[in-house]
């Protein structure tokens, strides 16, 4: 009989979002009338239509598949050049950042990438993770055997937690000891915080000094409105020697159900072998991508390319404006209600302190039962999230205005 | 500095198909005129247009994404019910096999699935692999650390190789010792062999007696024409307790560039922990799918669903007829040329013995240089493939007829 990977048994029972779904289902079954006025601001999923430029490109690509002369079978595993070039030109070179097309890997989404990246790293790495954090970083390390068991607060032995609090603006202090891999995500999910250039410079300096690798999740960069804030870790000098960046079309182009992401690995980035000699990371990921992945759908890649067309850019800008307008309303409503509010200015998430004495899940239940609004309990993102909740700005304007009214009533 | 996964360094330099691409590129650059008449029968990639029913469904799905009322964001990671139900009904229940929709996991393709499945298994499993074999099974085991180094023939220490030869009809004998995981693929890539019901019954009996799990790759089942041959391991009594099946839309629906696959894990299938107690496999894969994957594109899943519509079924049947007509011509041409020929009857691959004295790569070079036809050298699939080559039937009829003429001339 085959041995299973017992690391999976260390995982806590519920991934956050299934537990939310369970409570919402129980509520709607018990309160069918109230359920009709339920508004979901929990999971960070986009709600508005896919941009016309994207749909148009996808229709064209579907038609191409109908003619054997333009039919596309297996594509290059690393992605089609047209999309790798578009990412390189628009997301990097247009901002003065030297990232070449062959340093860009196209995937079916950032969740896969941030999980799969651990395949190319070995055992024995000291891994730092912010708290609160996107649960996938933690859970995939547990599955890979990089942790011990969880304690009563859900913290795993062997992970180095970087506390994010109002005191540090939810950007963690530089650790005093050495770590090998650091997960950073800015604009942040869940806190909506954004790292300044100076803060990222300090992290890059630390990584270079300690020969650490920063795993930088830039999935929400499109929501940055302050021109001083960096959109990519590669805006920071030295980052090419110490960082991998994850990017996504989910939140700018509305691709949560279309599935396309990007990993950027500079060619000079090095890891080390057990004997201490250095080895390049780029060929390892390239080999993984070639062996365990077979490319992202051609149709999807054509849709992603259209995001960079003039019409696509306009349409994405309009989407971002819409969601950030929602965020501004939510921030205002929570402030008026006397709550402590963070984020929501350069990020689509508003991070709110619970009213005195309430835990995150108590606040979740209160919002569900009394306001019929689904939020996300902060403690689901880690123990430092206790006492907070997250409201997502991904919704229609009418729904957000109604949520604001209900917050005021509550 | 982060430790890398040094198992990657055990991998042989060239994955088979990149090496073929390299030689073809060198040839075309050196012989621009001959390059114009090059016909590619190497990589097993479909060539004909995507069925109309599929394109029509995808157009409709793209349009749905353009209206916020019908827009689809994050879908269920395990796949939409409409597709899981269609697979359960059409591929299983219609054949009298009890596989429920919630035992079916939708993915972005079988290459990912057959690689990723190792995530849920632990160290210490004895793993059996046929020789010759689809290289992904081997390479992903190397990457996962389930092997030692390769010997001079490319065989990895720690893997149990099951030789497939004309003597056993390319279906390996049941091992005399115990193994924990066995990869079987029928109709077979690369040999085109198909396992009979009696042969699969013997494998299931062995797996049940040894508490082994069969990883059954049924990607080519649509090419089976003999009504006596099983299309699924689950046609065999007892297989629900000892098998995982991988299925694909790549070769029936022509989805190599669209990306959609299926993993079937019966709920009762068990693995074991180090302490010897049993644990169900299904929840482990479900957790992996939820944590490291975010569902297959809605548009793609609607396309896959259309394969099961009446029009879709007719169009797929026509595609299969086309490719199998090609296979019949190739088999006939190779036989007329006096070569030993296998496969090509219930599979889209023709497996051919090289003319006396030639190695697989010598035959590859001869075909490339003298006939300007790209084939796949058998030794690329394992040492038992030495002395053979594979011809793919995935091509236009005109190209296949031309290949047949050139084989006759050669």
mmCIF file with all atom_site columns, C-alpha atoms in Angstrom, chain A residues 1-6 8-9 11-15 43-50 55-56 58-60 62-63 65-68 71-75 77 108 111-112 115-116 119-125 134 136 139-140 143 178-181 210-213 220 250-251 254 256-259 270-275 278-279 281 284-285 287-300 395-396 399, chain B residues 1-6 8-9 11-15 43-50 55-56 58-60 62-63 65-68 71-75 77 108 111-112 115-116 119-125 134 136 139-140 143 178-181 210-213 220 250-251 254 256-259 270-275 278-279 281 284-285 287-300 395-396 399:
data_model
loop_
_atom_site.group_PDB
_atom_site.id
_atom_site.type_symbol
_atom_site.label_atom_id
_atom_site.label_alt_id
_atom_site.label_comp_id
_atom_site.label_asym_id
_atom_site.label_entity_id
_atom_site.label_seq_id
_atom_site.pdbx_PDB_ins_code
_atom_site.Cartn_x
_atom_site.Cartn_y
_atom_site.Cartn_z
_atom_site.occupancy
_atom_site.B_iso_or_equiv
_atom_site.pdbx_formal_charge
_atom_site.auth_seq_id
_atom_site.auth_comp_id
_atom_site.auth_asym_id
_atom_site.auth_atom_id
_atom_site.pdbx_PDB_model_num
ATOM 1   C CA . UNK A 1 1   ? 0.000   0.000  0.000   1.00 0.00 ? 1   UNK A CA 1
ATOM 2   C CA . UNK A 1 2   ? 1.279   3.404  -0.969  1.00 0.00 ? 2   UNK A CA 1
ATOM 3   C CA . UNK A 1 3   ? 2.540   5.744  1.736   1.00 0.00 ? 3   UNK A CA 1
ATOM 4   C CA . UNK A 1 4   ? 0.707   9.063  1.791   1.00 0.00 ? 4   UNK A CA 1
ATOM 5   C CA . UNK A 1 5   ? 2.232   12.484 2.381   1.00 0.00 ? 5   UNK A CA 1
ATOM 6   C CA . UNK A 1 6   ? 1.455   12.803 6.076   1.00 0.00 ? 6   UNK A CA 1
ATOM 7   C CA . UNK A 1 8   ? -1.220  17.054 4.843   1.00 0.00 ? 8   UNK A CA 1
ATOM 8   C CA . UNK A 1 9   ? -2.486  15.858 8.225   1.00 0.00 ? 9   UNK A CA 1
ATOM 9   C CA . UNK A 1 11  ? -3.117  21.219 7.985   1.00 0.00 ? 11  UNK A CA 1
ATOM 10  C CA . UNK A 1 12  ? -5.883  22.735 10.014  1.00 0.00 ? 12  UNK A CA 1
ATOM 11  C CA . UNK A 1 13  ? -9.336  21.414 9.191   1.00 0.00 ? 13  UNK A CA 1
ATOM 12  C CA . UNK A 1 14  ? -10.756 24.333 7.309   1.00 0.00 ? 14  UNK A CA 1
ATOM 13  C CA . UNK A 1 15  ? -9.185  26.458 4.683   1.00 0.00 ? 15  UNK A CA 1
ATOM 14  C CA . UNK A 1 43  ? -13.791 36.259 -0.804  1.00 0.00 ? 43  UNK A CA 1
ATOM 15  C CA . UNK A 1 44  ? -11.719 38.640 -2.953  1.00 0.00 ? 44  UNK A CA 1
ATOM 16  C CA . UNK A 1 45  ? -13.378 37.758 -6.226  1.00 0.00 ? 45  UNK A CA 1
ATOM 17  C CA . UNK A 1 46  ? -14.065 40.275 -8.953  1.00 0.00 ? 46  UNK A CA 1
ATOM 18  C CA . UNK A 1 47  ? -17.687 40.865 -9.904  1.00 0.00 ? 47  UNK A CA 1
ATOM 19  C CA . UNK A 1 48  ? -17.730 43.038 -13.018 1.00 0.00 ? 48  UNK A CA 1
ATOM 20  C CA . UNK A 1 49  ? -17.792 41.959 -16.662 1.00 0.00 ? 49  UNK A CA 1
ATOM 21  C CA . UNK A 1 50  ? -14.620 40.863 -18.421 1.00 0.00 ? 50  UNK A CA 1
ATOM 22  C CA . UNK A 1 55  ? -13.562 39.092 -24.937 1.00 0.00 ? 55  UNK A CA 1
ATOM 23  C CA . UNK A 1 56  ? -12.977 40.284 -28.449 1.00 0.00 ? 56  UNK A CA 1
ATOM 24  C CA . UNK A 1 58  ? -10.769 35.531 -27.091 1.00 0.00 ? 58  UNK A CA 1
ATOM 25  C CA . UNK A 1 59  ? -13.512 35.289 -29.723 1.00 0.00 ? 59  UNK A CA 1
ATOM 26  C CA . UNK A 1 60  ? -10.880 35.796 -32.396 1.00 0.00 ? 60  UNK A CA 1
ATOM 27  C CA . UNK A 1 62  ? -11.563 30.656 -30.686 1.00 0.00 ? 62  UNK A CA 1
ATOM 28  C CA . UNK A 1 63  ? -12.176 31.262 -34.391 1.00 0.00 ? 63  UNK A CA 1
ATOM 29  C CA . UNK A 1 65  ? -8.839  27.246 -33.560 1.00 0.00 ? 65  UNK A CA 1
ATOM 30  C CA . UNK A 1 66  ? -11.521 26.410 -36.117 1.00 0.00 ? 66  UNK A CA 1
ATOM 31  C CA . UNK A 1 67  ? -9.174  26.444 -39.087 1.00 0.00 ? 67  UNK A CA 1
ATOM 32  C CA . UNK A 1 68  ? -6.338  23.912 -39.281 1.00 0.00 ? 68  UNK A CA 1
ATOM 33  C CA . UNK A 1 71  ? -5.120  26.009 -35.157 1.00 0.00 ? 71  UNK A CA 1
ATOM 34  C CA . UNK A 1 72  ? -2.789  25.949 -32.127 1.00 0.00 ? 72  UNK A CA 1
ATOM 35  C CA . UNK A 1 73  ? -1.975  22.707 -30.363 1.00 0.00 ? 73  UNK A CA 1
ATOM 36  C CA . UNK A 1 74  ? 0.663   22.431 -27.668 1.00 0.00 ? 74  UNK A CA 1
ATOM 37  C CA . UNK A 1 75  ? 2.145   25.864 -27.086 1.00 0.00 ? 75  UNK A CA 1
ATOM 38  C CA . UNK A 1 77  ? 5.227   25.671 -21.835 1.00 0.00 ? 77  UNK A CA 1
ATOM 39  C CA . UNK A 1 108 ? -2.717  29.433 -15.240 1.00 0.00 ? 108 UNK A CA 1
ATOM 40  C CA . UNK A 1 111 ? -2.272  30.513 -6.698  1.00 0.00 ? 111 UNK A CA 1
ATOM 41  C CA . UNK A 1 112 ? -0.635  27.661 -8.625  1.00 0.00 ? 112 UNK A CA 1
ATOM 42  C CA . UNK A 1 115 ? 2.286   27.001 -4.328  1.00 0.00 ? 115 UNK A CA 1
ATOM 43  C CA . UNK A 1 116 ? 4.368   25.248 -6.971  1.00 0.00 ? 116 UNK A CA 1
ATOM 44  C CA . UNK A 1 119 ? 9.021   22.378 -5.807  1.00 0.00 ? 119 UNK A CA 1
ATOM 45  C CA . UNK A 1 120 ? 12.348  23.854 -6.849  1.00 0.00 ? 120 UNK A CA 1
ATOM 46  C CA . UNK A 1 121 ? 13.567  24.585 -3.324  1.00 0.00 ? 121 UNK A CA 1
ATOM 47  C CA . UNK A 1 122 ? 15.061  21.942 -1.069  1.00 0.00 ? 122 UNK A CA 1
ATOM 48  C CA . UNK A 1 123 ? 14.654  21.039 2.559   1.00 0.00 ? 123 UNK A CA 1
ATOM 49  C CA . UNK A 1 124 ? 16.366  23.017 5.292   1.00 0.00 ? 124 UNK A CA 1
ATOM 50  C CA . UNK A 1 125 ? 15.340  26.534 4.289   1.00 0.00 ? 125 UNK A CA 1
ATOM 51  C CA . UNK A 1 134 ? -2.645  34.802 2.313   1.00 0.00 ? 134 UNK A CA 1
ATOM 52  C CA . UNK A 1 136 ? -1.749  29.531 0.502   1.00 0.00 ? 136 UNK A CA 1
ATOM 53  C CA . UNK A 1 139 ? -0.440  25.725 3.694   1.00 0.00 ? 139 UNK A CA 1
ATOM 54  C CA . UNK A 1 140 ? 1.850   24.881 0.778   1.00 0.00 ? 140 UNK A CA 1
ATOM 55  C CA . UNK A 1 143 ? 2.284   20.255 2.593   1.00 0.00 ? 143 UNK A CA 1
ATOM 56  C CA . UNK A 1 178 ? 18.948  35.186 8.865   1.00 0.00 ? 178 UNK A CA 1
ATOM 57  C CA . UNK A 1 179 ? 16.144  33.605 6.834   1.00 0.00 ? 179 UNK A CA 1
ATOM 58  C CA . UNK A 1 180 ? 16.371  31.996 3.376   1.00 0.00 ? 180 UNK A CA 1
ATOM 59  C CA . UNK A 1 181 ? 12.955  32.629 1.829   1.00 0.00 ? 181 UNK A CA 1
ATOM 60  C CA . UNK A 1 210 ? 21.742  37.385 3.994   1.00 0.00 ? 210 UNK A CA 1
ATOM 61  C CA . UNK A 1 211 ? 21.601  35.806 0.538   1.00 0.00 ? 211 UNK A CA 1
ATOM 62  C CA . UNK A 1 212 ? 17.854  35.346 1.028   1.00 0.00 ? 212 UNK A CA 1
ATOM 63  C CA . UNK A 1 213 ? 15.260  35.152 -1.749  1.00 0.00 ? 213 UNK A CA 1
ATOM 64  C CA . UNK A 1 220 ? -2.688  43.715 -6.617  1.00 0.00 ? 220 UNK A CA 1
ATOM 65  C CA . UNK A 1 250 ? -7.093  38.115 -11.915 1.00 0.00 ? 250 UNK A CA 1
ATOM 66  C CA . UNK A 1 251 ? -7.655  41.452 -10.299 1.00 0.00 ? 251 UNK A CA 1
ATOM 67  C CA . UNK A 1 254 ? -10.941 40.341 -13.969 1.00 0.00 ? 254 UNK A CA 1
ATOM 68  C CA . UNK A 1 256 ? -10.339 35.056 -11.617 1.00 0.00 ? 256 UNK A CA 1
ATOM 69  C CA . UNK A 1 257 ? -12.401 32.678 -13.755 1.00 0.00 ? 257 UNK A CA 1
ATOM 70  C CA . UNK A 1 258 ? -10.158 32.896 -16.834 1.00 0.00 ? 258 UNK A CA 1
ATOM 71  C CA . UNK A 1 259 ? -6.908  31.925 -15.123 1.00 0.00 ? 259 UNK A CA 1
ATOM 72  C CA . UNK A 1 270 ? 21.022  32.026 -7.470  1.00 0.00 ? 270 UNK A CA 1
ATOM 73  C CA . UNK A 1 271 ? 20.236  29.401 -4.865  1.00 0.00 ? 271 UNK A CA 1
ATOM 74  C CA . UNK A 1 272 ? 22.695  27.062 -3.264  1.00 0.00 ? 272 UNK A CA 1
ATOM 75  C CA . UNK A 1 273 ? 23.361  23.361 -3.043  1.00 0.00 ? 273 UNK A CA 1
ATOM 76  C CA . UNK A 1 274 ? 24.021  21.512 0.204   1.00 0.00 ? 274 UNK A CA 1
ATOM 77  C CA . UNK A 1 275 ? 27.735  21.739 -0.479  1.00 0.00 ? 275 UNK A CA 1
ATOM 78  C CA . UNK A 1 278 ? 25.606  28.326 -6.075  1.00 0.00 ? 278 UNK A CA 1
ATOM 79  C CA . UNK A 1 279 ? 23.152  27.318 -8.787  1.00 0.00 ? 279 UNK A CA 1
ATOM 80  C CA . UNK A 1 281 ? 17.099  29.289 -10.130 1.00 0.00 ? 281 UNK A CA 1
ATOM 81  C CA . UNK A 1 284 ? 15.039  24.928 -12.398 1.00 0.00 ? 284 UNK A CA 1
ATOM 82  C CA . UNK A 1 285 ? 11.684  26.661 -12.797 1.00 0.00 ? 285 UNK A CA 1
ATOM 83  C CA . UNK A 1 287 ? 12.429  22.612 -16.173 1.00 0.00 ? 287 UNK A CA 1
ATOM 84  C CA . UNK A 1 288 ? 9.536   22.352 -13.742 1.00 0.00 ? 288 UNK A CA 1
ATOM 85  C CA . UNK A 1 289 ? 7.298   24.314 -16.088 1.00 0.00 ? 289 UNK A CA 1
ATOM 86  C CA . UNK A 1 290 ? 8.284   22.040 -19.016 1.00 0.00 ? 290 UNK A CA 1
ATOM 87  C CA . UNK A 1 291 ? 7.820   18.802 -17.121 1.00 0.00 ? 291 UNK A CA 1
ATOM 88  C CA . UNK A 1 292 ? 4.811   19.364 -14.855 1.00 0.00 ? 292 UNK A CA 1
ATOM 89  C CA . UNK A 1 293 ? 2.861   21.929 -16.897 1.00 0.00 ? 293 UNK A CA 1
ATOM 90  C CA . UNK A 1 294 ? 1.832   22.135 -20.520 1.00 0.00 ? 294 UNK A CA 1
ATOM 91  C CA . UNK A 1 295 ? 1.262   25.827 -21.097 1.00 0.00 ? 295 UNK A CA 1
ATOM 92  C CA . UNK A 1 296 ? -1.710  28.097 -20.564 1.00 0.00 ? 296 UNK A CA 1
ATOM 93  C CA . UNK A 1 297 ? -4.566  27.916 -23.076 1.00 0.00 ? 297 UNK A CA 1
ATOM 94  C CA . UNK A 1 298 ? -3.819  29.863 -26.269 1.00 0.00 ? 298 UNK A CA 1
ATOM 95  C CA . UNK A 1 299 ? -7.231  31.513 -26.054 1.00 0.00 ? 299 UNK A CA 1
ATOM 96  C CA . UNK A 1 300 ? -6.518  32.708 -22.509 1.00 0.00 ? 300 UNK A CA 1
ATOM 97  C CA . UNK A 1 395 ? -18.741 44.418 -5.822  1.00 0.00 ? 395 UNK A CA 1
ATOM 98  C CA . UNK A 1 396 ? -21.294 46.543 -7.652  1.00 0.00 ? 396 UNK A CA 1
ATOM 99  C CA . UNK A 1 399 ? -24.174 46.743 -3.215  1.00 0.00 ? 399 UNK A CA 1
ATOM 100 C CA . UNK B 2 1   ? 20.837  31.676 0.465   1.00 0.00 ? 1   UNK B CA 1
ATOM 101 C CA . UNK B 2 2   ? 17.992  29.308 -0.288  1.00 0.00 ? 2   UNK B CA 1
ATOM 102 C CA . UNK B 2 3   ? 18.705  25.621 -0.759  1.00 0.00 ? 3   UNK B CA 1
ATOM 103 C CA . UNK B 2 4   ? 17.550  24.325 -4.128  1.00 0.00 ? 4   UNK B CA 1
ATOM 104 C CA . UNK B 2 5   ? 15.928  20.956 -4.809  1.00 0.00 ? 5   UNK B CA 1
ATOM 105 C CA . UNK B 2 6   ? 19.028  19.077 -5.942  1.00 0.00 ? 6   UNK B CA 1
ATOM 106 C CA . UNK B 2 8   ? 16.564  18.297 -10.422 1.00 0.00 ? 8   UNK B CA 1
ATOM 107 C CA . UNK B 2 9   ? 20.258  17.844 -11.086 1.00 0.00 ? 9   UNK B CA 1
ATOM 108 C CA . UNK B 2 11  ? 17.546  14.760 -14.571 1.00 0.00 ? 11  UNK B CA 1
ATOM 109 C CA . UNK B 2 12  ? 19.143  14.013 -17.881 1.00 0.00 ? 12  UNK B CA 1
ATOM 110 C CA . UNK B 2 13  ? 20.003  17.083 -19.902 1.00 0.00 ? 13  UNK B CA 1
ATOM 111 C CA . UNK B 2 14  ? 17.360  16.930 -22.562 1.00 0.00 ? 14  UNK B CA 1
ATOM 112 C CA . UNK B 2 15  ? 13.737  16.189 -22.222 1.00 0.00 ? 15  UNK B CA 1
ATOM 113 C CA . UNK B 2 43  ? 5.437   15.065 -31.022 1.00 0.00 ? 43  UNK B CA 1
ATOM 114 C CA . UNK B 2 44  ? 1.951   13.656 -30.467 1.00 0.00 ? 44  UNK B CA 1
ATOM 115 C CA . UNK B 2 45  ? 0.119   16.890 -31.080 1.00 0.00 ? 45  UNK B CA 1
ATOM 116 C CA . UNK B 2 46  ? -3.234  17.091 -32.818 1.00 0.00 ? 46  UNK B CA 1
ATOM 117 C CA . UNK B 2 47  ? -3.381  19.056 -36.062 1.00 0.00 ? 47  UNK B CA 1
ATOM 118 C CA . UNK B 2 48  ? -7.042  19.376 -37.059 1.00 0.00 ? 48  UNK B CA 1
ATOM 119 C CA . UNK B 2 49  ? -9.486  22.156 -36.193 1.00 0.00 ? 49  UNK B CA 1
ATOM 120 C CA . UNK B 2 50  ? -11.203 22.269 -32.810 1.00 0.00 ? 50  UNK B CA 1
ATOM 121 C CA . UNK B 2 55  ? -15.981 26.540 -30.404 1.00 0.00 ? 55  UNK B CA 1
ATOM 122 C CA . UNK B 2 56  ? -19.630 27.409 -30.302 1.00 0.00 ? 56  UNK B CA 1
ATOM 123 C CA . UNK B 2 58  ? -16.662 28.686 -25.939 1.00 0.00 ? 58  UNK B CA 1
ATOM 124 C CA . UNK B 2 59  ? -18.027 31.690 -27.852 1.00 0.00 ? 59  UNK B CA 1
ATOM 125 C CA . UNK B 2 60  ? -21.163 31.521 -25.719 1.00 0.00 ? 60  UNK B CA 1
ATOM 126 C CA . UNK B 2 62  ? -16.984 34.308 -23.575 1.00 0.00 ? 62  UNK B CA 1
ATOM 127 C CA . UNK B 2 63  ? -20.199 36.284 -24.108 1.00 0.00 ? 63  UNK B CA 1
ATOM 128 C CA . UNK B 2 65  ? -18.338 36.792 -19.183 1.00 0.00 ? 65  UNK B CA 1
ATOM 129 C CA . UNK B 2 66  ? -19.348 40.115 -20.725 1.00 0.00 ? 66  UNK B CA 1
ATOM 130 C CA . UNK B 2 67  ? -22.435 40.576 -18.554 1.00 0.00 ? 67  UNK B CA 1
ATOM 131 C CA . UNK B 2 68  ? -22.022 40.940 -14.796 1.00 0.00 ? 68  UNK B CA 1
ATOM 132 C CA . UNK B 2 71  ? -19.983 36.639 -15.297 1.00 0.00 ? 71  UNK B CA 1
ATOM 133 C CA . UNK B 2 72  ? -18.061 33.822 -13.602 1.00 0.00 ? 72  UNK B CA 1
ATOM 134 C CA . UNK B 2 73  ? -15.179 34.556 -11.268 1.00 0.00 ? 73  UNK B CA 1
ATOM 135 C CA . UNK B 2 74  ? -13.477 31.911 -9.140  1.00 0.00 ? 74  UNK B CA 1
ATOM 136 C CA . UNK B 2 75  ? -15.095 28.574 -9.892  1.00 0.00 ? 75  UNK B CA 1
ATOM 137 C CA . UNK B 2 77  ? -11.467 24.223 -7.664  1.00 0.00 ? 77  UNK B CA 1
ATOM 138 C CA . UNK B 2 108 ? -5.864  22.052 -16.889 1.00 0.00 ? 108 UNK B CA 1
ATOM 139 C CA . UNK B 2 111 ? 0.541   16.373 -17.816 1.00 0.00 ? 111 UNK B CA 1
ATOM 140 C CA . UNK B 2 112 ? -0.046  18.500 -14.722 1.00 0.00 ? 112 UNK B CA 1
ATOM 141 C CA . UNK B 2 115 ? 3.091   15.070 -12.294 1.00 0.00 ? 115 UNK B CA 1
ATOM 142 C CA . UNK B 2 116 ? 1.260   16.665 -9.383  1.00 0.00 ? 116 UNK B CA 1
ATOM 143 C CA . UNK B 2 119 ? 2.475   15.575 -4.032  1.00 0.00 ? 119 UNK B CA 1
ATOM 144 C CA . UNK B 2 120 ? 0.016   13.497 -2.019  1.00 0.00 ? 120 UNK B CA 1
ATOM 145 C CA . UNK B 2 121 ? 2.248   10.448 -1.717  1.00 0.00 ? 121 UNK B CA 1
ATOM 146 C CA . UNK B 2 122 ? 5.062   10.184 0.793   1.00 0.00 ? 122 UNK B CA 1
ATOM 147 C CA . UNK B 2 123 ? 8.617   8.955  0.669   1.00 0.00 ? 123 UNK B CA 1
ATOM 148 C CA . UNK B 2 124 ? 9.455   5.272  0.737   1.00 0.00 ? 124 UNK B CA 1
ATOM 149 C CA . UNK B 2 125 ? 7.110   4.013  -1.979  1.00 0.00 ? 125 UNK B CA 1
ATOM 150 C CA . UNK B 2 134 ? 5.935   8.706  -21.290 1.00 0.00 ? 134 UNK B CA 1
ATOM 151 C CA . UNK B 2 136 ? 6.834   12.738 -17.450 1.00 0.00 ? 136 UNK B CA 1
ATOM 152 C CA . UNK B 2 139 ? 11.056  12.831 -14.507 1.00 0.00 ? 139 UNK B CA 1
ATOM 153 C CA . UNK B 2 140 ? 8.479   13.842 -11.903 1.00 0.00 ? 140 UNK B CA 1
ATOM 154 C CA . UNK B 2 143 ? 12.190  15.679 -9.119  1.00 0.00 ? 143 UNK B CA 1
ATOM 155 C CA . UNK B 2 178 ? 5.606   -6.079 -4.203  1.00 0.00 ? 178 UNK B CA 1
ATOM 156 C CA . UNK B 2 179 ? 5.450   -2.478 -5.482  1.00 0.00 ? 179 UNK B CA 1
ATOM 157 C CA . UNK B 2 180 ? 3.354   0.388  -4.087  1.00 0.00 ? 180 UNK B CA 1
ATOM 158 C CA . UNK B 2 181 ? 2.623   2.549  -7.143  1.00 0.00 ? 181 UNK B CA 1
ATOM 159 C CA . UNK B 2 210 ? -0.206  -6.226 -2.732  1.00 0.00 ? 210 UNK B CA 1
ATOM 160 C CA . UNK B 2 211 ? -2.228  -3.179 -1.684  1.00 0.00 ? 211 UNK B CA 1
ATOM 161 C CA . UNK B 2 212 ? -0.638  -1.259 -4.561  1.00 0.00 ? 212 UNK B CA 1
ATOM 162 C CA . UNK B 2 213 ? -2.197  1.710  -6.343  1.00 0.00 ? 213 UNK B CA 1
ATOM 163 C CA . UNK B 2 220 ? -5.933  7.778  -25.548 1.00 0.00 ? 220 UNK B CA 1
ATOM 164 C CA . UNK B 2 250 ? -6.376  16.668 -25.615 1.00 0.00 ? 250 UNK B CA 1
ATOM 165 C CA . UNK B 2 251 ? -6.570  13.850 -28.088 1.00 0.00 ? 251 UNK B CA 1
ATOM 166 C CA . UNK B 2 254 ? -8.199  18.263 -29.858 1.00 0.00 ? 254 UNK B CA 1
ATOM 167 C CA . UNK B 2 256 ? -3.768  20.155 -26.608 1.00 0.00 ? 256 UNK B CA 1
ATOM 168 C CA . UNK B 2 257 ? -3.803  23.962 -26.811 1.00 0.00 ? 257 UNK B CA 1
ATOM 169 C CA . UNK B 2 258 ? -7.019  24.387 -24.814 1.00 0.00 ? 258 UNK B CA 1
ATOM 170 C CA . UNK B 2 259 ? -5.946  22.433 -21.715 1.00 0.00 ? 259 UNK B CA 1
ATOM 171 C CA . UNK B 2 270 ? -6.814  4.057  0.634   1.00 0.00 ? 270 UNK B CA 1
ATOM 172 C CA . UNK B 2 271 ? -3.147  4.774  1.220   1.00 0.00 ? 271 UNK B CA 1
ATOM 173 C CA . UNK B 2 272 ? -1.278  4.184  4.427   1.00 0.00 ? 272 UNK B CA 1
ATOM 174 C CA . UNK B 2 273 ? 0.591   6.152  7.033   1.00 0.00 ? 273 UNK B CA 1
ATOM 175 C CA . UNK B 2 274 ? 4.031   5.232  8.332   1.00 0.00 ? 274 UNK B CA 1
ATOM 176 C CA . UNK B 2 275 ? 2.405   3.603  11.344  1.00 0.00 ? 275 UNK B CA 1
ATOM 177 C CA . UNK B 2 278 ? -4.984  3.452  6.370   1.00 0.00 ? 278 UNK B CA 1
ATOM 178 C CA . UNK B 2 279 ? -6.084  6.840  5.133   1.00 0.00 ? 279 UNK B CA 1
ATOM 179 C CA . UNK B 2 281 ? -6.642  9.338  -0.855  1.00 0.00 ? 281 UNK B CA 1
ATOM 180 C CA . UNK B 2 284 ? -5.791  14.521 0.070   1.00 0.00 ? 284 UNK B CA 1
ATOM 181 C CA . UNK B 2 285 ? -6.145  15.274 -3.637  1.00 0.00 ? 285 UNK B CA 1
ATOM 182 C CA . UNK B 2 287 ? -7.086  19.475 -0.487  1.00 0.00 ? 287 UNK B CA 1
ATOM 183 C CA . UNK B 2 288 ? -4.199  19.755 -2.930  1.00 0.00 ? 288 UNK B CA 1
ATOM 184 C CA . UNK B 2 289 ? -6.563  20.881 -5.668  1.00 0.00 ? 289 UNK B CA 1
ATOM 185 C CA . UNK B 2 290 ? -8.087  23.515 -3.349  1.00 0.00 ? 290 UNK B CA 1
ATOM 186 C CA . UNK B 2 291 ? -4.778  24.845 -2.082  1.00 0.00 ? 291 UNK B CA 1
ATOM 187 C CA . UNK B 2 292 ? -2.417  24.734 -5.076  1.00 0.00 ? 292 UNK B CA 1
ATOM 188 C CA . UNK B 2 293 ? -4.887  25.148 -7.942  1.00 0.00 ? 293 UNK B CA 1
ATOM 189 C CA . UNK B 2 294 ? -7.748  27.541 -8.616  1.00 0.00 ? 294 UNK B CA 1
ATOM 190 C CA . UNK B 2 295 ? -9.908  25.699 -11.097 1.00 0.00 ? 295 UNK B CA 1
ATOM 191 C CA . UNK B 2 296 ? -9.848  25.400 -14.872 1.00 0.00 ? 296 UNK B CA 1
ATOM 192 C CA . UNK B 2 297 ? -11.109 28.366 -16.911 1.00 0.00 ? 297 UNK B CA 1
ATOM 193 C CA . UNK B 2 298 ? -14.913 28.479 -17.103 1.00 0.00 ? 298 UNK B CA 1
ATOM 194 C CA . UNK B 2 299 ? -14.691 28.983 -20.865 1.00 0.00 ? 299 UNK B CA 1
ATOM 195 C CA . UNK B 2 300 ? -12.555 25.857 -21.235 1.00 0.00 ? 300 UNK B CA 1
ATOM 196 C CA . UNK B 2 395 ? -1.539  14.959 -39.262 1.00 0.00 ? 395 UNK B CA 1
ATOM 197 C CA . UNK B 2 396 ? -3.456  15.848 -42.402 1.00 0.00 ? 396 UNK B CA 1
ATOM 198 C CA . UNK B 2 399 ? 0.849   14.709 -45.258 1.00 0.00 ? 399 UNK B CA 1
#
